[in-house]
Amino acid sequence: MNKITAAITGVQGYVPEHVLSNEDLAKIVDTSDEWITTRTGIKERRIMKNGASSDMAAEAVKALLAKTNTDPLDIDLVVLATVTPDYPFPSTANVLCDKTGMTNAWGFDLIAACSGFIYALSTGAQFIETGRYKKVVVVGVDKMTSILDYQDRTTCVIFGDGAGAVLLEPNHDGLGIQDFILRSDGSGREYLVQPAGGSVNPPTHETVENRMHFVKQEGKQVFKFAVTNMAEVSAEIMDKNNLSSEDVDWLVPHQANLRIIDATADRMGLPKEKVMINIQKYGNTTAGTLPLCLWDYEKQLKKGDNLILSAFGGGFTWGAVYLKWAYNS
Ligand code: UT7
């Protein structure tokens, strides 16, 4: 019997309807469309007015199961990446299973900030490759607006809300996930962090007054590490798998900053046409960016295409996944 690989057999995204443009933000904080566009590449982002991360995830998963003709009762496992769970506990995966009827599945949340989706995808794949499970749902979702400070122009312009989900199933033709490289370095934690609400700084009047429940980022520091590490790990996974730039059909990069994406593509020797970009319309949706890219570009993907997924995020966390796309739309 051929080796079992874990293949993505469907992808679906969900973004809330409400659009917040750069012009809208310029009415709230001291910023401009020109600054945001040239520094990040973002023009607008989606904002969830009502509801939680699990509601966005549920929309994505319900549509994913419908389009892949999958009975929710057949799902074995849900791995959900987020930094904006519905609650500290129970897990958002747990809530999602209830909201979508995946009641035979077990699931858990995974925190790896902007690298959440590649951590979750690599984790979910193990359960398929071992032969243990037949259907695993991997979700990346964040309601970043629930932890954004609309008095802090250095963070509130960058992030948006969104969700994406993929179905993983066994493949016997060598398609699907081929390799991954994942890294973490917790010494970078102070540069991108939600300081309060956990066991270091449990919620108090002071933590609220000091706005410590919002995202804090030292953008320049994060930028420096992101550019270097995302580019390096993407080149490393190519070397490790003997892939030339001609062999790579698509780079699927985390959407934090167009300049970081460009640096990664340059390091890999890839032209712009091979790079998935949707940062201009969604901003940085943290764990949501990669599945939202796959969803937006799904129709252009062909069976056998070589994709490199690459991300960098808070922690620091970073990594890359090499996969062969398994179907034509
Ligand atoms: O996804 C997880 C990982 N995160 C990332 O990868 C993000 C990495 N960092 C970045 O993408 C960039 O550092 C930012 C987009 C966050 C910031 O861009 P930058 O080119 O690094 O700007 P900066 O932080 O060096 O700030 C330059 C100037 C500052 O003013 P002064 O000190 O030069 O007078 C900021 O106060 O721009 C100012 N500034 C703004 N001006 C207008 C910062 N935010 C804004 C803003 N509008 N929204």
Coordinates of C-alpha atoms and ligand atoms in Angstrom, one line a residue:
M1 CA 0.0 0.0 0.0
N2 CA 1.2 3.5 -0.8
K3 CA 2.2 5.8 1.9
I4 CA -0.8 7.9 3.1
T5 CA -0.4 11.6 2.7
A6 CA -2.8 14.3 4.1
A7 CA -4.4 16.3 1.3
I8 CA -6.5 19.4 1.4
T9 CA -9.7 18.4 -0.4
G10 CA -11.6 21.6 0.1
V11 CA -11.2 25.1 1.4
Q12 CA -13.6 27.8 2.4
G13 CA -13.3 31.2 3.9
Y14 CA -15.7 33.6 5.7
V15 CA -15.3 37.3 6.2
P16 CA -17.8 39.6 7.8
E17 CA -19.8 42.0 5.6
H18 CA -18.8 45.3 7.2
V19 CA -15.8 47.0 5.5
L20 CA -13.6 49.4 7.4
S21 CA -11.5 51.4 4.8
N22 CA -8.3 53.4 5.4
E23 CA -10.4 56.6 5.0
D24 CA -12.7 55.4 7.8
L25 CA -9.8 54.8 10.1
A26 CA -8.3 58.2 9.3
K27 CA -11.5 59.6 11.0
I28 CA -10.8 57.6 14.2
V29 CA -6.9 57.9 14.6
D30 CA -4.2 60.2 13.2
T31 CA -3.4 58.2 10.1
S32 CA -3.9 58.3 6.3
D33 CA -4.7 56.1 3.4
E34 CA -1.3 57.0 2.0
W35 CA 0.6 55.9 5.2
I36 CA -1.3 52.6 5.5
T37 CA -1.0 51.7 1.8
T38 CA 2.7 52.5 1.4
R39 CA 3.8 50.9 4.7
T40 CA 1.6 47.8 4.7
G41 CA -0.3 47.4 1.4
I42 CA -3.7 47.3 3.2
K43 CA -6.6 49.3 1.7
E44 CA -9.5 47.9 3.8
R45 CA -10.4 45.2 6.3
R46 CA -13.5 43.4 7.5
I47 CA -15.0 44.0 10.9
M48 CA -17.4 41.7 12.8
K49 CA -20.0 43.8 14.5
N50 CA -21.8 41.1 16.3
G51 CA -20.7 37.6 17.1
A52 CA -17.6 35.6 18.1
S53 CA -14.8 33.8 16.5
S54 CA -16.8 30.6 16.5
D55 CA -19.5 32.3 14.5
M56 CA -17.1 33.1 11.7
A57 CA -15.5 29.7 11.9
A58 CA -19.0 28.1 11.8
E59 CA -19.9 30.0 8.6
A60 CA -16.7 28.8 7.0
V61 CA -17.0 25.2 8.1
K62 CA -20.7 24.8 7.2
A63 CA -20.0 26.0 3.7
L64 CA -16.9 23.8 3.5
L65 CA -18.8 20.7 4.5
A66 CA -21.6 21.6 2.0
K67 CA -19.2 22.1 -0.9
T68 CA -17.3 18.9 -0.2
N69 CA -20.5 16.9 0.4
T70 CA -19.3 16.0 3.9
D71 CA -21.6 14.9 6.7
P72 CA -20.6 16.8 9.8
L73 CA -21.0 13.5 11.7
D74 CA -18.1 12.0 9.7
I75 CA -15.6 14.6 11.0
D76 CA -13.1 12.9 13.3
L77 CA -11.1 15.9 14.6
V78 CA -11.0 19.7 14.5
V79 CA -7.8 21.7 15.0
L80 CA -8.5 25.4 15.4
A81 CA -5.9 28.1 15.5
T82 CA -6.8 31.4 17.1
V83 CA -5.6 34.1 19.5
T84 CA -9.1 35.4 20.0
P85 CA -11.0 32.4 21.3
D86 CA -14.6 32.8 22.4
Y87 CA -13.6 32.1 26.0
P88 CA -10.4 31.2 27.8
F89 CA -12.2 27.9 28.1
P90 CA -14.1 25.9 26.8
S91 CA -12.2 25.9 23.6
T92 CA -13.5 27.5 20.4
A93 CA -13.1 24.2 18.6
N94 CA -15.5 22.7 21.2
V95 CA -18.1 25.4 20.6
L96 CA -17.6 25.1 16.8
C97 CA -18.4 21.4 16.9
D98 CA -21.7 22.2 18.6
K99 CA -22.6 25.0 16.2
T100 CA -21.9 22.9 13.1
G101 CA -23.1 19.5 14.1
M102 CA -19.6 17.9 14.2
T103 CA -20.7 16.0 17.3
N104 CA -18.6 12.9 16.7
A105 CA -15.4 14.9 16.5
W106 CA -13.1 16.0 19.3
G107 CA -11.1 19.2 18.9
F108 CA -8.8 21.7 20.4
D109 CA -7.5 25.2 20.1
L110 CA -4.0 26.0 19.2
I111 CA -2.2 29.3 19.9
A112 CA 0.6 30.2 17.6
A113 CA -0.5 33.8 16.6
C114 CA 0.0 34.4 12.9
S115 CA 1.7 31.0 12.4
G116 CA -1.4 29.3 13.8
F117 CA -2.7 27.9 10.6
I118 CA 0.6 26.2 9.6
Y119 CA 1.0 24.8 13.1
A120 CA -2.6 23.5 13.0
L121 CA -2.3 22.1 9.4
S122 CA 0.9 20.2 10.3
T123 CA -0.7 18.9 13.5
G124 CA -4.0 17.8 11.8
A125 CA -2.0 16.1 9.0
Q126 CA -0.3 13.7 11.5
F127 CA -3.7 12.1 12.3
I128 CA -4.3 11.4 8.7
E129 CA -0.8 10.2 7.8
T130 CA -0.8 7.7 10.7
G131 CA -4.1 6.2 9.3
R132 CA -5.9 7.1 12.5
Y133 CA -8.4 9.4 11.0
K134 CA -10.2 10.0 7.6
K135 CA -11.5 13.5 8.0
V136 CA -9.9 16.3 9.8
V137 CA -11.0 20.0 9.7
V138 CA -8.3 22.6 10.2
V139 CA -9.5 26.2 11.0
G140 CA -7.7 29.5 11.3
V141 CA -9.9 32.2 12.7
D142 CA -9.4 35.5 14.5
K143 CA -11.7 38.3 15.6
M144 CA -8.8 40.7 16.0
T145 CA -11.1 43.6 16.5
S146 CA -12.0 42.1 19.9
I147 CA -8.5 42.9 21.1
L148 CA -7.7 46.0 19.1
D149 CA -7.2 49.4 20.7
Y150 CA -8.8 52.1 18.4
Q151 CA -6.7 54.7 20.2
D152 CA -3.4 53.0 19.0
R153 CA -2.8 53.9 15.4
T154 CA 0.2 51.5 15.2
T155 CA -1.9 48.4 15.6
C156 CA -5.6 49.2 14.8
V157 CA -4.9 49.9 11.1
I158 CA -3.2 46.5 10.5
F159 CA -5.7 43.9 11.6
G160 CA -9.1 42.6 10.5
D161 CA -11.5 39.8 11.2
G162 CA -11.9 36.6 9.2
A163 CA -11.9 32.8 9.1
G164 CA -10.8 30.0 6.8
A165 CA -11.1 26.2 7.0
V166 CA -9.8 23.2 5.1
L167 CA -10.8 19.6 5.0
L168 CA -7.9 17.1 5.2
E169 CA -8.3 13.6 3.9
P170 CA -6.0 10.7 3.1
N171 CA -4.4 10.6 -0.3
H172 CA -2.6 7.6 -1.9
D173 CA -1.1 9.3 -4.9
G174 CA 1.5 11.3 -3.1
L175 CA -0.5 14.6 -3.2
G176 CA -1.1 16.8 -0.1
I177 CA 1.3 17.8 2.6
Q178 CA 4.9 16.8 1.8
D179 CA 6.9 18.6 4.5
F180 CA 6.9 21.3 7.1
I181 CA 9.4 23.3 9.1
L182 CA 8.1 24.9 12.3
R183 CA 10.0 27.1 14.7
S184 CA 9.4 29.1 17.9
D185 CA 11.4 31.5 20.0
G186 CA 9.6 32.7 23.0
S187 CA 12.3 35.3 23.8
G188 CA 10.4 37.6 21.3
R189 CA 7.2 37.6 23.3
E190 CA 7.4 41.2 24.5
Y191 CA 7.4 42.6 21.0
L192 CA 3.9 41.3 20.0
V193 CA 1.7 40.5 22.9
Q194 CA -1.7 40.8 24.6
P195 CA -0.3 41.7 28.0
A196 CA -3.3 41.0 30.3
G197 CA -6.0 38.5 30.7
G198 CA -3.8 35.5 31.3
S199 CA -2.1 34.2 34.4
V200 CA 0.8 36.8 34.3
N201 CA -1.6 39.7 34.6
P202 CA -5.1 38.5 35.4
P203 CA -7.9 41.0 34.7
T204 CA -8.1 43.9 37.2
H205 CA -9.4 47.5 37.1
E206 CA -5.8 48.5 36.5
T207 CA -5.2 46.2 33.6
V208 CA -8.4 47.6 31.9
E209 CA -7.5 51.2 32.7
N210 CA -4.0 50.7 31.4
R211 CA -5.4 49.2 28.1
M212 CA -3.4 46.0 28.7
H213 CA -6.1 43.7 27.2
F214 CA -5.3 45.0 23.7
V215 CA -2.6 43.9 21.2
K216 CA 0.7 45.7 21.8
Q217 CA 3.3 45.5 19.0
E218 CA 6.8 47.0 18.5
G219 CA 6.3 47.0 14.8
K220 CA 9.9 47.7 13.8
Q221 CA 11.3 44.8 15.9
V222 CA 8.7 42.4 14.6
F223 CA 9.3 43.6 11.0
K224 CA 13.0 42.9 11.3
F225 CA 12.5 39.3 12.6
A226 CA 9.6 38.6 10.2
V227 CA 11.5 39.6 7.1
T228 CA 14.5 37.5 8.0
N229 CA 12.8 34.4 9.3
M230 CA 9.9 34.1 6.9
A231 CA 12.3 34.4 3.9
E232 CA 14.8 32.0 5.4
V233 CA 12.4 29.3 6.4
S234 CA 10.8 29.5 2.9
A235 CA 14.1 29.1 1.2
E236 CA 15.1 26.3 3.7
I237 CA 12.0 24.2 2.8
M238 CA 12.8 24.6 -0.9
D239 CA 16.4 23.4 -0.4
K240 CA 15.3 20.6 1.8
N241 CA 13.0 19.3 -0.9
N242 CA 15.2 20.1 -3.9
L243 CA 12.7 22.6 -5.2
S244 CA 13.9 25.4 -7.6
S245 CA 11.9 28.5 -8.1
E246 CA 10.6 27.0 -11.3
D247 CA 9.2 24.1 -9.3
V248 CA 7.2 26.3 -7.0
D249 CA 3.8 27.2 -8.4
W250 CA 2.6 29.3 -5.6
L251 CA 3.8 31.1 -2.5
V252 CA 1.0 31.4 0.1
P253 CA 2.4 33.9 2.5
H254 CA 1.0 35.3 5.8
Q255 CA -0.5 38.6 5.0
A256 CA 1.0 41.0 7.6
N257 CA 2.8 43.5 5.4
L258 CA 3.3 43.6 1.6
R259 CA 7.0 44.4 2.1
I260 CA 7.5 41.2 4.1
I261 CA 5.7 39.2 1.4
D262 CA 7.9 40.8 -1.3
A263 CA 11.1 40.1 0.6
T264 CA 10.1 36.4 1.0
A265 CA 9.2 36.0 -2.7
D266 CA 12.5 37.7 -3.7
R267 CA 14.5 35.3 -1.5
M268 CA 12.7 32.4 -3.1
G269 CA 13.3 33.8 -6.6
L270 CA 9.6 33.9 -7.3
P271 CA 7.8 36.4 -9.6
K272 CA 4.8 38.3 -8.3
E273 CA 2.4 36.2 -10.4
K274 CA 3.2 33.2 -8.2
V275 CA 2.4 35.0 -4.9
M276 CA -1.0 34.9 -3.3
I277 CA -1.9 38.4 -2.1
N278 CA -5.2 39.6 -0.6
I279 CA -3.9 41.9 2.2
Q280 CA -5.4 44.9 0.4
K281 CA -8.9 43.8 1.2
Y282 CA -8.7 41.9 4.5
G283 CA -5.6 43.2 6.3
N284 CA -3.9 40.9 8.7
T285 CA -6.5 38.4 10.0
T286 CA -3.8 36.5 12.1
A287 CA -4.7 32.8 11.9
G288 CA -7.1 33.5 9.1
T289 CA -4.8 34.8 6.4
L290 CA -3.5 31.6 4.8
P291 CA -6.8 29.7 4.4
L292 CA -8.4 33.0 3.2
C293 CA -5.7 33.2 0.5
L294 CA -6.2 29.5 -0.5
W295 CA -10.0 30.3 -0.7
D296 CA -9.5 33.4 -2.9
Y297 CA -7.1 31.6 -5.3
E298 CA -8.8 28.1 -5.2
K299 CA -10.1 28.4 -8.8
Q300 CA -6.5 29.1 -10.1
L301 CA -5.0 26.1 -8.4
K302 CA -4.4 22.9 -10.3
K303 CA -3.9 19.3 -9.2
G304 CA -0.2 18.7 -8.6
D305 CA 0.7 22.4 -8.1
N306 CA 3.5 22.9 -5.6
L307 CA 2.6 25.3 -2.9
I308 CA 4.8 26.8 -0.1
L309 CA 2.8 28.2 2.8
S310 CA 4.8 30.5 5.0
A311 CA 4.2 32.6 8.1
F312 CA 5.7 34.5 10.9
G313 CA 3.9 35.7 14.1
G314 CA 3.9 36.6 17.8
G315 CA 6.0 34.5 20.1
F316 CA 7.9 34.5 17.9
T317 CA 6.6 31.6 15.9
W318 CA 7.3 30.9 12.2
G319 CA 7.5 28.2 9.6
A320 CA 6.7 26.9 6.2
V321 CA 4.6 24.0 4.8
Y322 CA 5.3 22.4 1.4
L323 CA 2.2 20.7 -0.2
K324 CA 1.0 19.4 -3.5
W325 CA -2.5 20.7 -4.3
A326 CA -4.8 17.7 -4.7
Y327 CA -7.7 18.7 -6.9
N328 CA -8.9 20.9 -9.8
S329 CA -11.9 23.1 -8.9
Ligands
UT7_1 O1 1.5 39.3 11.7 C1 2.3 39.1 12.8 C2 3.6 39.7 12.6 N1 3.5 41.2 12.5 C3 4.2 41.7 11.5 O2 4.8 41.1 10.7 C4 4.2 43.3 11.5 C5 5.6 43.7 11.3 N2 5.7 45.2 11.3 C6 5.3 46.0 10.3 O3 4.6 45.5 9.4 C7 5.6 47.4 10.4 O4 6.6 47.6 11.3 C8 4.4 48.4 10.7 C9 3.5 48.4 9.5 C10 3.7 47.9 11.9 C11 4.9 49.8 10.9 O5 5.6 50.2 9.8 P1 7.1 50.9 10.0 O6 7.5 51.3 8.6 O7 7.9 49.9 10.7 O8 6.8 52.2 10.8 P2 7.3 52.6 12.2 O9 6.8 51.7 13.3 O10 8.8 52.6 12.1 O11 6.8 54.0 12.3 C12 7.2 55.1 11.5 C13 6.5 56.3 11.8 C14 6.5 56.7 13.3 O12 6.5 58.1 13.4 P3 7.9 58.8 13.8 O13 8.3 58.2 15.1 O14 8.8 58.5 12.7 O15 7.5 60.2 13.9 C15 5.1 56.2 13.8 O16 4.6 56.9 14.9 O17 5.1 56.2 11.4 C16 4.3 56.5 12.6 N3 3.1 55.7 12.5 C17 2.0 56.0 11.8 N4 1.7 57.1 11.1 C18 0.5 57.2 10.5 C19 2.8 54.5 13.0 N5 1.6 54.0 12.7 C20 1.1 55.0 11.9 C21 -0.2 55.1 11.3 N6 -0.4 56.2 10.6 N7 -1.1 54.2 11.4

